[in-house]
Amino acid sequence: DSGVTQTPKHLITATGQRVTLRCSPRSGDLSVYWYQQSLDQGLQFLIQYYNGEERAKGNILERFSAQQFPDLHSELNLSSLELGDSALYFCASSGGARHTGELFFGEGSRLTVL
Amino acid sequence: AQKVTQAQTEISVVEKEDVTLDCVYETRDTTYYLFWYKQPPSGELVFLIRRNSFDEQNEISGRYSWNFQKSTSSFNFTITASQVVDSAVYFCALSEERPPGANSKLTFGKGITLSVRP
């Protein structure tokens, strides 16, 4: 158990809809990262937050947005969903008192867009 | 820009065989971290090892060993006497060294699917 919690674990929705994925980082971790894993693209970095502020942005679509709240949990919002958005979305955390570089990943949220 | 190449996409071995997973990286940084993660069929990403760029000592942990060679920009992973439970996708990853909160995201390779047959 990495200590990172993601909900929901599975989500099935239709094209054009909007979903929100939630992530609770490990206790004490200040950074949250979102990654997308699809069959053809591998693990793609989407966005990073540190203590509530956006710190780095990767290949995140404009239809996607994220935020980190004062209690450090994070949400990834995906809107106007397309078939190609079907993927496994991972949240990871790091940056606790003994930050040593590795990221600790949640079990992922599997999104299926029909 | 950082890049991680895992040229092998799928490897299949018979139980008890040794297997080496290759990883080649590119970075302009002089200080960086290298990682291996395992993704079993259940889907979670499990951290296996971290190595910083100043530590070229090889590491052994049970049946797992890692060979870091800066001269060839490689960080290879060997599983000795493979077992069926080793079947998974293995990812090599790279990050810049930054203080906590800065840009220390991981850049992943495409992953290697390892199948260990009984």
PDB file of C-alpha atoms in Angstrom, chain A residues 11-17 81-83 86 111-114:
ATOM      1  CA  LEU A  11     -15.589   4.833 -14.202  1.00  0.00           C
ATOM      2  CA  ILE A  12     -17.631   4.308 -17.332  1.00  0.00           C
ATOM      3  CA  THR A  13     -19.168   7.276 -19.055  1.00  0.00           C
ATOM      4  CA  ALA A  14     -20.248   8.550 -22.444  1.00  0.00           C
ATOM      5  CA  THR A  15     -18.624  10.896 -24.911  1.00  0.00           C
ATOM      6  CA  GLY A  16     -19.223  14.541 -24.172  1.00  0.00           C
ATOM      7  CA  GLN A  17     -19.575  13.998 -20.441  1.00  0.00           C
ATOM      8  CA  LEU A  81     -14.827  13.430 -23.028  1.00  0.00           C
ATOM      9  CA  GLU A  82     -13.765  11.643 -26.177  1.00  0.00           C
ATOM     10  CA  LEU A  83     -13.196   7.955 -26.859  1.00  0.00           C
ATOM     11  CA  SER A  86     -10.154   6.192 -22.131  1.00  0.00           C
ATOM     12  CA  LEU A 111     -11.800   5.611 -17.213  1.00  0.00           C
ATOM     13  CA  THR A 112     -13.767   4.095 -20.054  1.00  0.00           C
ATOM     14  CA  VAL A 113     -15.500   6.454 -22.458  1.00  0.00           C
ATOM     15  CA  LEU A 114     -18.179   4.817 -24.608  1.00  0.00           C
TER      16      LEU A 114
END
